[in-house]
Tab-separated table of C-alpha atoms and ligand atoms in Angstrom:
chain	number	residue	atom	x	y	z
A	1	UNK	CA	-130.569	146.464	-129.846
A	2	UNK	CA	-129.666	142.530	-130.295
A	3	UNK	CA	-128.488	140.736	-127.700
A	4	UNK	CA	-126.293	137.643	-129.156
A	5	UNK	CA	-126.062	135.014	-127.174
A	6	UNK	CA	-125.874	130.847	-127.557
A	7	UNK	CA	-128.850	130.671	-124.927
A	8	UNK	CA	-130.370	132.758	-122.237
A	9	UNK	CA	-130.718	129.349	-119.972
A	10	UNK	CA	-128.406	129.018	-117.182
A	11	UNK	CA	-125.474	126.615	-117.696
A	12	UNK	CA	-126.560	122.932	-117.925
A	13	UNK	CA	-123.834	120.135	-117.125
A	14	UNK	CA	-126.295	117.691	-118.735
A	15	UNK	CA	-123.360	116.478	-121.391
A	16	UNK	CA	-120.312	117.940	-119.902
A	17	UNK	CA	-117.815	115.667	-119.970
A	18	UNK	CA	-114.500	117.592	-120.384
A	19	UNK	CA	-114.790	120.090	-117.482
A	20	UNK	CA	-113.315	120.301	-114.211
A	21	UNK	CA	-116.023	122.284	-112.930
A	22	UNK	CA	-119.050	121.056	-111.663
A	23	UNK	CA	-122.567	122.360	-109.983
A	24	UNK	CA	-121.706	124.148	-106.896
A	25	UNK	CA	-122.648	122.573	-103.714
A	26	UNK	CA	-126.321	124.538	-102.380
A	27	UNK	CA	-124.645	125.973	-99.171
A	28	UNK	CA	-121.293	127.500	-101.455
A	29	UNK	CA	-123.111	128.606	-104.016
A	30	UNK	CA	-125.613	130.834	-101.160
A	31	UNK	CA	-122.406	131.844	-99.646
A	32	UNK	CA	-121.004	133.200	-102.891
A	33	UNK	CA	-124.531	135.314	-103.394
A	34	UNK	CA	-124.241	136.459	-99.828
A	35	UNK	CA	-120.464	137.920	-100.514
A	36	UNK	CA	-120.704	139.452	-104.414
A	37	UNK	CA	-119.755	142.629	-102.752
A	38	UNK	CA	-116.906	142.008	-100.324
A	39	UNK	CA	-113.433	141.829	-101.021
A	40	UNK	CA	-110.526	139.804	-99.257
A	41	UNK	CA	-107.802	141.622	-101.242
A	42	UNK	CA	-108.375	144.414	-98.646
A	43	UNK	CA	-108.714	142.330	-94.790
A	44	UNK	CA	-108.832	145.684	-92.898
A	45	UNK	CA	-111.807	146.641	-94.241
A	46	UNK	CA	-113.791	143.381	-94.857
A	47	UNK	CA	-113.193	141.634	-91.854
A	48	UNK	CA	-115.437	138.937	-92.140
A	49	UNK	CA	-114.657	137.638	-95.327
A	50	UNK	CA	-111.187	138.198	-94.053
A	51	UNK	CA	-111.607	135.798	-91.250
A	52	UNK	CA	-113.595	133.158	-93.382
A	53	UNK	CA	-110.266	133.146	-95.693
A	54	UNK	CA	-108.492	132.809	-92.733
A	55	UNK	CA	-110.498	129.535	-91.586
A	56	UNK	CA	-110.496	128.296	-95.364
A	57	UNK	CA	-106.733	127.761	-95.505
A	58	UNK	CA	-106.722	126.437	-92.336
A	59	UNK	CA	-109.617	124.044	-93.334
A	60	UNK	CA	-107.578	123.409	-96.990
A	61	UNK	CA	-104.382	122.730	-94.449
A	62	UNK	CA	-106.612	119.811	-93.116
A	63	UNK	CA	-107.274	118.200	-96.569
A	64	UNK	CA	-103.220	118.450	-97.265
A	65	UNK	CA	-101.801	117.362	-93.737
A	66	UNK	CA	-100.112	120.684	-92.846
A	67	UNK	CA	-100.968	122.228	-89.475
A	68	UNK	CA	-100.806	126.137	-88.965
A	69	UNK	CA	-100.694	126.515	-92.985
A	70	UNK	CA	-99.824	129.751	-94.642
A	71	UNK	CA	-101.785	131.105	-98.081
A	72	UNK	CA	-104.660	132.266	-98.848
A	73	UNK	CA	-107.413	131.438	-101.637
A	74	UNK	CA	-106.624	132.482	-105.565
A	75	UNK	CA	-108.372	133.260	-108.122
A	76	UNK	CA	-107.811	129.372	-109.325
A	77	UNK	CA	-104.888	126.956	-109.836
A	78	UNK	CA	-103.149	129.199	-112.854
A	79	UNK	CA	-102.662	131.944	-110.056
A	80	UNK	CA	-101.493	129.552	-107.462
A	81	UNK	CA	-99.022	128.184	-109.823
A	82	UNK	CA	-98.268	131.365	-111.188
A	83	UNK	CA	-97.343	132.102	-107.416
A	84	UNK	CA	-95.110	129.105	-106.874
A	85	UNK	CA	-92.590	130.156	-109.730
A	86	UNK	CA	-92.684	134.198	-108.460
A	87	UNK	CA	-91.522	132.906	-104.863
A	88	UNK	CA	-89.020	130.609	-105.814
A	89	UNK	CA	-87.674	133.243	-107.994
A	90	UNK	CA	-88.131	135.649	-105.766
A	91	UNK	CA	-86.569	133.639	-103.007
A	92	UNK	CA	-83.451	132.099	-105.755
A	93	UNK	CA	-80.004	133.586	-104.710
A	94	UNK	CA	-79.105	132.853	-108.365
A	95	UNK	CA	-78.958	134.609	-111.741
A	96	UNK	CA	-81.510	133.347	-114.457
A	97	UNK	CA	-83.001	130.659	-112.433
A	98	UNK	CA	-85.207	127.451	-114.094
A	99	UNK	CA	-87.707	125.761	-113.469
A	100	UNK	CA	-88.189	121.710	-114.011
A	101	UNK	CA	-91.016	120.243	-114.025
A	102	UNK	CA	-92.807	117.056	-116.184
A	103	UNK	CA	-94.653	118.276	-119.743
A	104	UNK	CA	-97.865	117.144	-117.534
A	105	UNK	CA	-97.710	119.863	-115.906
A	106	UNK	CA	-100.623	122.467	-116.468
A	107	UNK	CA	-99.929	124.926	-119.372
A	108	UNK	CA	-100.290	127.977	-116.461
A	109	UNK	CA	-96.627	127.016	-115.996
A	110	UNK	CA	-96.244	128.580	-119.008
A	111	UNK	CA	-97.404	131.334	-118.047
A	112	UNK	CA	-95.626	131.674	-115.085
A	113	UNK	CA	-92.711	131.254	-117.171
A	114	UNK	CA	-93.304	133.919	-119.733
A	115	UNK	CA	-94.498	136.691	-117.310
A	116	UNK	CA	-91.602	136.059	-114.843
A	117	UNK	CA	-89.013	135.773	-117.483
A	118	UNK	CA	-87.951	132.212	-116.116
A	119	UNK	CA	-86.429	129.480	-117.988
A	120	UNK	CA	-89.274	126.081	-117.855
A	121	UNK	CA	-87.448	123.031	-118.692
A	122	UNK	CA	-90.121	120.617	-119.413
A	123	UNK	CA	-89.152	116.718	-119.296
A	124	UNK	CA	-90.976	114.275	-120.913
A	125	UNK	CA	-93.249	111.912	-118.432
A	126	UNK	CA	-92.501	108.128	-118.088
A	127	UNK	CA	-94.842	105.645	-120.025
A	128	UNK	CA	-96.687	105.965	-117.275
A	129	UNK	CA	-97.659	109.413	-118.248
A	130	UNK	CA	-96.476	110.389	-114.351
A	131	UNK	CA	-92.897	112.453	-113.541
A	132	UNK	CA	-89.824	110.625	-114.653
A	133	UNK	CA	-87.558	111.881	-111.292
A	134	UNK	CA	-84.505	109.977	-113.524
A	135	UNK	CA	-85.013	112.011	-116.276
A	136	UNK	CA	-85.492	115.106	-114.091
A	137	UNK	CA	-82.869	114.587	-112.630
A	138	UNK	CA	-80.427	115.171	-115.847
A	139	UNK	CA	-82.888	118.801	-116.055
A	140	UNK	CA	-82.219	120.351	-112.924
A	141	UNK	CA	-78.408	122.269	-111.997
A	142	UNK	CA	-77.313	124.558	-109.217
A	143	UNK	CA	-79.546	126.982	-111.138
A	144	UNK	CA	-83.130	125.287	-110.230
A	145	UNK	CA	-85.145	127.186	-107.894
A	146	UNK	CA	-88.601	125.072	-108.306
A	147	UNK	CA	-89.560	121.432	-108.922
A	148	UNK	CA	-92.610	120.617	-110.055
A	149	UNK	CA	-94.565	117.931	-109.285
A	150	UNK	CA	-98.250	116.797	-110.331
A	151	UNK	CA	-101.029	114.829	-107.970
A	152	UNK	CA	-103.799	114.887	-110.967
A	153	UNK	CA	-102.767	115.572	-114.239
A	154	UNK	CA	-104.952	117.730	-116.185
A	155	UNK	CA	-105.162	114.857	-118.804
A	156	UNK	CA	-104.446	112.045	-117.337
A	157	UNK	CA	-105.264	111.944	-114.015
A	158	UNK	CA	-101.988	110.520	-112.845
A	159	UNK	CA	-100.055	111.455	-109.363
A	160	UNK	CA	-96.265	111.756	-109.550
A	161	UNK	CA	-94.246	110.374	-108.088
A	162	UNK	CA	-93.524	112.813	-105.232
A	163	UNK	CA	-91.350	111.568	-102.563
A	164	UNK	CA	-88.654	111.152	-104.980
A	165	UNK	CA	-89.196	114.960	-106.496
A	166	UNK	CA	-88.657	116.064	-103.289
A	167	UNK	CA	-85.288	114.160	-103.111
A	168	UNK	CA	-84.537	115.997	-106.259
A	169	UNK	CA	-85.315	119.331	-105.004
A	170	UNK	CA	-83.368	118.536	-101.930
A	171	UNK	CA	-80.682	117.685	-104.152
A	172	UNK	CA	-80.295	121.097	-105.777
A	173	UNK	CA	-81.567	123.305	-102.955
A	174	UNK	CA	-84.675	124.354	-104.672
A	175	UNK	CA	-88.161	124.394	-103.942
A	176	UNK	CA	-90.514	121.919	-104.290
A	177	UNK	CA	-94.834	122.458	-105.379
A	178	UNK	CA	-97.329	120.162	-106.053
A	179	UNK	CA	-99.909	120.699	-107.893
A	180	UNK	CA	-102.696	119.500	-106.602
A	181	UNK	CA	-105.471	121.625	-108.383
A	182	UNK	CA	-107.686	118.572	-109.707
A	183	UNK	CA	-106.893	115.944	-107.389
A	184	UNK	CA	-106.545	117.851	-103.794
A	185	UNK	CA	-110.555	116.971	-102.876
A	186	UNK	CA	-110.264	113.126	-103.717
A	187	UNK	CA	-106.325	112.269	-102.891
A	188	UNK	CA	-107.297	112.461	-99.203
A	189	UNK	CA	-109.403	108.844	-99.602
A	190	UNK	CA	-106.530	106.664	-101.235
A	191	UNK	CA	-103.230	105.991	-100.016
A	192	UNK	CA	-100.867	108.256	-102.615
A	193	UNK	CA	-97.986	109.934	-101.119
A	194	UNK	CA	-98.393	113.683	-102.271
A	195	UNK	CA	-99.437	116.195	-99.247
A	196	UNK	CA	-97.370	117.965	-96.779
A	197	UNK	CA	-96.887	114.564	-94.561
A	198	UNK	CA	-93.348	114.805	-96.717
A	199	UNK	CA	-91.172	117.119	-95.134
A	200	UNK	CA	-89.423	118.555	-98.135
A	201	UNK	CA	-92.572	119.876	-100.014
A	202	UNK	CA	-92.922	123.573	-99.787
A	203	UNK	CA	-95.793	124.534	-101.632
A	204	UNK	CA	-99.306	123.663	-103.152
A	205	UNK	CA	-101.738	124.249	-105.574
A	206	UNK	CA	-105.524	123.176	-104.552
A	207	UNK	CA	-108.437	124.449	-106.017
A	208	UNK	CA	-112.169	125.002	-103.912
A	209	UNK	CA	-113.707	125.696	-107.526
A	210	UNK	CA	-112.668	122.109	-108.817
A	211	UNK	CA	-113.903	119.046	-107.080
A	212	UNK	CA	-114.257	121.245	-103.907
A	213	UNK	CA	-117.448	122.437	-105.135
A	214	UNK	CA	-116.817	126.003	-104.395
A	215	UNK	CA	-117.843	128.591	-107.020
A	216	UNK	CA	-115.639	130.289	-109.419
A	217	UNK	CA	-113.151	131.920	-108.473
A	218	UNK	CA	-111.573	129.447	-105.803
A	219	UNK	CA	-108.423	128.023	-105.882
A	220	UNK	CA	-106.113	127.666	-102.596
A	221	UNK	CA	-102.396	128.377	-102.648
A	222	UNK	CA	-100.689	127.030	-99.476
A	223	UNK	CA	-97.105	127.172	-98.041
A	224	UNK	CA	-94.914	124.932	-95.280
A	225	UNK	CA	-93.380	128.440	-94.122
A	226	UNK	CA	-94.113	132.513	-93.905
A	227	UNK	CA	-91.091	132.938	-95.721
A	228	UNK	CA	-92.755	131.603	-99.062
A	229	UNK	CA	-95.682	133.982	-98.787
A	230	UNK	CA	-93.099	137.193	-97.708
A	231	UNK	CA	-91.474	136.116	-100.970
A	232	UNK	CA	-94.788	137.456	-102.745
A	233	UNK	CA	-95.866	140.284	-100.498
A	234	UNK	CA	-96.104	144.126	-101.447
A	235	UNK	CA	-96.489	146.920	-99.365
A	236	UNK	CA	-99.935	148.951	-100.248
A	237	UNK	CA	-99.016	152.466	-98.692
A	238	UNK	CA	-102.468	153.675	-98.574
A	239	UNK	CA	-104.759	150.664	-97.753
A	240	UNK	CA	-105.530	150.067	-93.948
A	241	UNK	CA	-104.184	147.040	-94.400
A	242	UNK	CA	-100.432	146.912	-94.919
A	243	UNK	CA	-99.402	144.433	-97.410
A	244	UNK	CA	-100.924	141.942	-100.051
A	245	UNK	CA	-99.312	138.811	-101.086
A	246	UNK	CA	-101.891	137.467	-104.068
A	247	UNK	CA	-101.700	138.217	-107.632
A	248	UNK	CA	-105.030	139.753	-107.642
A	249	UNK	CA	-106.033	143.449	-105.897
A	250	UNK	CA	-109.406	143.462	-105.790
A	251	UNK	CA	-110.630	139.880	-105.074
A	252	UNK	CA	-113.927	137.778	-105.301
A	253	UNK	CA	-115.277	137.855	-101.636
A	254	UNK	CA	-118.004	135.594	-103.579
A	255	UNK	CA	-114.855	132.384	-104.187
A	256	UNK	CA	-113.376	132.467	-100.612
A	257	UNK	CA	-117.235	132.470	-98.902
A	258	UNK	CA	-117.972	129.527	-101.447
A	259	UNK	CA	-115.356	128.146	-100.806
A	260	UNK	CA	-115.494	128.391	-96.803
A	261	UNK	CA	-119.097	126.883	-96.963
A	262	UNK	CA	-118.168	124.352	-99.127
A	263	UNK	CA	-115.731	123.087	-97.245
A	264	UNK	CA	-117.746	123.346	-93.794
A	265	UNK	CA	-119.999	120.849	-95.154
A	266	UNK	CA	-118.395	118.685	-96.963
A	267	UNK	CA	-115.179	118.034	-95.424
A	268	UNK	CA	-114.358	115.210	-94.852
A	269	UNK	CA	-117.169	113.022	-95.262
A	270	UNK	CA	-118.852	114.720	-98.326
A	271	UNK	CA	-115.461	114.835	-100.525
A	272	UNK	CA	-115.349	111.166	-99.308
A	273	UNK	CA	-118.704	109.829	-100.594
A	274	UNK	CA	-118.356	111.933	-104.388
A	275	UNK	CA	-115.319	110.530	-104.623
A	276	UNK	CA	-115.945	106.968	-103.436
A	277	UNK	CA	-118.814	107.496	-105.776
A	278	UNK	CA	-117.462	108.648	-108.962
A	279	UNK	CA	-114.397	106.193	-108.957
A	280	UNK	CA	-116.574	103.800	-109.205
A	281	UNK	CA	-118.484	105.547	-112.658
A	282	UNK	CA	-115.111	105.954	-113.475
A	283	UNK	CA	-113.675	102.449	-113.114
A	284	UNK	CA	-117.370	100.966	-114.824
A	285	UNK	CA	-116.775	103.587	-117.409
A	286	UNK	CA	-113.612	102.116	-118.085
A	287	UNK	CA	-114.582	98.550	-118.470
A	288	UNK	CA	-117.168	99.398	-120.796
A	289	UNK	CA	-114.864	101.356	-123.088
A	290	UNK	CA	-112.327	98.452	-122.712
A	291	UNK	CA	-114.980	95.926	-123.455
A	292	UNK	CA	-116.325	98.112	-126.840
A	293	UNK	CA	-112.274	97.464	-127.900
A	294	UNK	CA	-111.141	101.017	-127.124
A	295	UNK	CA	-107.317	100.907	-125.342
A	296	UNK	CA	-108.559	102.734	-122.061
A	297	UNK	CA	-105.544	103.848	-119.590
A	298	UNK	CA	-106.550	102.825	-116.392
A	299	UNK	CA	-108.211	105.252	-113.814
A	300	UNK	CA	-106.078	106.490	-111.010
A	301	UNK	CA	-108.454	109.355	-110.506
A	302	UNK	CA	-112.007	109.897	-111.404
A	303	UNK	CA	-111.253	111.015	-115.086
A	304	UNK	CA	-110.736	108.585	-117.945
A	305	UNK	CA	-108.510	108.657	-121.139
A	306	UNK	CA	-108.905	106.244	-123.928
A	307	UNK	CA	-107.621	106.260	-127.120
A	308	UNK	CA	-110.037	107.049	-129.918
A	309	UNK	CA	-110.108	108.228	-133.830
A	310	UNK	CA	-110.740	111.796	-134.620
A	311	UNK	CA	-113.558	110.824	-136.526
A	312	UNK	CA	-115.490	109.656	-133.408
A	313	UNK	CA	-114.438	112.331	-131.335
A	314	UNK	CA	-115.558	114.919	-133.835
A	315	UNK	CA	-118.986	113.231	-134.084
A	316	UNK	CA	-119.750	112.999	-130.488
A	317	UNK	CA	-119.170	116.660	-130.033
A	318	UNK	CA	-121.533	117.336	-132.882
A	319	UNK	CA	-124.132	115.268	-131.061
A	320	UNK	CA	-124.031	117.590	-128.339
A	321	UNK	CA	-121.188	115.992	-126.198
A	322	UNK	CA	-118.267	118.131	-124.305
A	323	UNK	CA	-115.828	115.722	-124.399
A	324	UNK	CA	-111.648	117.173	-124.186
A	325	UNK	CA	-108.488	115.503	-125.925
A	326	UNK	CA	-104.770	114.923	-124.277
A	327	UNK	CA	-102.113	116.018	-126.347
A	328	UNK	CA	-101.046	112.668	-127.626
A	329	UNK	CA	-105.056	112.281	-128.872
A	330	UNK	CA	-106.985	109.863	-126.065
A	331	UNK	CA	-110.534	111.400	-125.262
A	332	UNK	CA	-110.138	112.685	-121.675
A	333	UNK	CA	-113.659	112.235	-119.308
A	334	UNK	CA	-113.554	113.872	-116.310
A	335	UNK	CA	-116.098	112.189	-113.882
A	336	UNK	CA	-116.743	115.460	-111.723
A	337	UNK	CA	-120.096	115.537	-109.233
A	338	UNK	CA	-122.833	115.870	-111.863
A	339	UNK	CA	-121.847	112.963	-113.975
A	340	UNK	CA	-124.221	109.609	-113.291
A	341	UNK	CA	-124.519	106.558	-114.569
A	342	UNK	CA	-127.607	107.839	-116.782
A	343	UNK	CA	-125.518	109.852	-118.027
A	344	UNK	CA	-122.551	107.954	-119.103
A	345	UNK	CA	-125.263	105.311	-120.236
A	346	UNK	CA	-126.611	108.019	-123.149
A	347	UNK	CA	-122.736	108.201	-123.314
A	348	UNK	CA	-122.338	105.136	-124.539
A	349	UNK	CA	-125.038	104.889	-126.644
A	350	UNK	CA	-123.561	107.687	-128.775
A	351	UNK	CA	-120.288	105.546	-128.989
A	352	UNK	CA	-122.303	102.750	-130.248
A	353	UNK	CA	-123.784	104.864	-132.654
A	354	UNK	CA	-121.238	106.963	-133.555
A	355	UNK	CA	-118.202	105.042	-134.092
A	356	UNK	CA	-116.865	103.105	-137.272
B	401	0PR	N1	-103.443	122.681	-112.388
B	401	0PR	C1	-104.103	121.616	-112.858
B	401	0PR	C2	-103.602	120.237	-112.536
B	401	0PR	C3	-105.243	121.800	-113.635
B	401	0PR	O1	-105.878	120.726	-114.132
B	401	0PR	C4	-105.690	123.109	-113.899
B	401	0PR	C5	-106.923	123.368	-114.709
B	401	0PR	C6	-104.957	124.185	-113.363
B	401	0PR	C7	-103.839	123.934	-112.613
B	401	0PR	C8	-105.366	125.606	-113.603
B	401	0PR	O2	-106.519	125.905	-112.896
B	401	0PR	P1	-107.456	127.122	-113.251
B	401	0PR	O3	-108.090	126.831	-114.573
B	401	0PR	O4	-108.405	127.162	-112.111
B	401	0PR	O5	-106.608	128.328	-113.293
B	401	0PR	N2	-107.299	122.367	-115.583
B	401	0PR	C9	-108.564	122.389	-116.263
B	401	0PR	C10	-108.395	121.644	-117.566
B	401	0PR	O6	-107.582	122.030	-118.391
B	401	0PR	C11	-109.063	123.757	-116.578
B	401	0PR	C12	-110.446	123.691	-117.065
B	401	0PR	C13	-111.469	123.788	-116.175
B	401	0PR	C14	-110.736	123.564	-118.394
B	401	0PR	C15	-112.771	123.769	-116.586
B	401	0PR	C16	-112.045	123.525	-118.843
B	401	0PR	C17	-113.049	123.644	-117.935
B	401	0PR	O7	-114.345	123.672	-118.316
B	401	0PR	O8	-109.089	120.679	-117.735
């Protein structure tokens, strides 16, 4: 029999430019090996890893500013999101209830949308590229029953504007979730208003498997109140255990372990120095693109967009490079834990090469 495969090596992030996952940090990725076999959806029965879930979302309330936080760790930020829109429809005392939210938010919305059979009225973001709360505000009726809200766009790195989203929500009675999947692990170290310190947001999205440095699957749903989480639960008749709230039966004992560790050794000071560090790569990374002549929007986060031809694009990824592109065409580079400077040095090389 043939085997077809691209490689039999391991994954190398050697040129990965375009991912938001990165090399697991030593300690999560021996926790994940230690817990292949246990499973979380099921607490009764797998105590310990129930317990170590227990201590993550407590740990992930930390990062976020929320004492005695309620959630539990997903399968990744699509599920958490997923999760937002089923409790606020679950929870809306409304017929056919929408959901507004900037078109920077993370195509898993759409998701969320389709499978819940909710209407997603996307509003274009400011020039910016953040949340426009004006133009929001002409979106939402007495039929909202979620605002969303974005601290690290997928493609742009940019945190909304949250404080006034939650004024909008307020506004209409609905509830409010930030997503805070990408930029969770570095928003901690700069002084943006987007966690739980603002009394009218209800729900998060923050993801271990990003720039946590947790293994796959990790992502981290939290909640202000109980009552969001009863929103999602199901009885299981049979199961020792009585009810489940995630998306997922069966879980990965493997994510919430990695994700546990990672966070026991990293938090705070760890998530400090990677970001501290790649801010800077990304802020150099800029100036260099800016001084090759490339329009480069400037780095809130550690990922950096910059407008380039498609020609260029193309032939970087045919030398080998990962590189992503936003919507409106700007190459996105997400500076995630295994980029270094050498790195982004042979990075620019192939620009110099490469381009017209
Ligand atoms: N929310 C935000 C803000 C995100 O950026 C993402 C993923 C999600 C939610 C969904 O998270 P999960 O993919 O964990 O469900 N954004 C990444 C992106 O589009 C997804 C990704 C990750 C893509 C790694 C490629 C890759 O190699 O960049």
């Amino acid at each position: 029999m043939t085997h077809v495969s691209a490689s039999s090596e391991p994954q190398s992030f050697d040129r990965v430019l375009s991912s938001m996952c990165t090399e697991p940090a030593p300690a999560a990725r021996r926790a994940a090996m230690a817990f292949l076999g246990s499973n979380p959806g099921d607490p009764a029965t797998f105590q310990t890893i129930a317990a170590r879930e227990r201590e993550t979302v407590s740990m992930l309330g930390e990062l976020v500013g929320l004492a005695d936080p309620h959630g539990y760790v997903t399968a990744g930020g699509s599920e958490a999101n997923i999760q937002a829109v089923r409790a606020a429809r679950n929870r809306a005392t409304v017929a056919e209830p929408n959901v507004v939210a900037p078109t920077s938010a993370h195509f898993s919305l759409r998701k969320a949308a389709s499978l819940l059979d909710v209407e997603l009225r996307l509003v274009e973001t400011g020039p910016d590229h953040r949340a426009d709360p004006k133009a929001m505000a002409d979106a939402v009726d007495e039929r909202t029953a979620l605002v969303f809200g974005v601290a690290g766009s997928t493609e742009y790195g940019r945190v909304d504007p949250i404080p006034a989203l939650v004024d909008l929500a307020d506004s209409v009675d609905a509830m409010l979730h930030v997503d805070a999947a990408f930029g969770g692990f570095f928003l901690p170290f700069t002084d943006r208003e987007w966690h739980f310190g603002h009394a009218g947001i209800d729900s998060m999205t923050i993801d271990p498997h990003k720039a946590g440095r947790a293994a796959i699957p990790a992502g981290g749903f939290l909640a202000r109140d109980r009552s969001v989480l009863d929103a999602l639960s199901i009885q299981t008749p049979y199961l020792e255990s009585e009810s489940q709230v995630s998306l997922g039966g069966t879980r990965s004992g493997a994510g919430v372990a990695s994700a546990h560790a990672a966070l026991e050794t990293l938090w705070p000071d760890g998530y400090r120095a990677a970001f501290e560090r790649t801010m800077e790569l990304a802020r150099w990374l800029a100036t260099e693109l800016d001084s090759r002549g490339f329009d480069v929007i400037e780095p809130e986060l550690p990922l950096v967009a910059w407008e380039a031809s498609q020609s260029l694009f193309e032939r970087l990824r045919d030398a080998g490079w990962r590189i992503a592109r936003t919507q409106q065409g700007a190459i996105r580079i997400v500076v995630m834990p295994h980029v270094d400077r050498n790195m982004l040095d042979a990075f620019l090389t192939a620009v110099d090469r490469h381009r017209p």
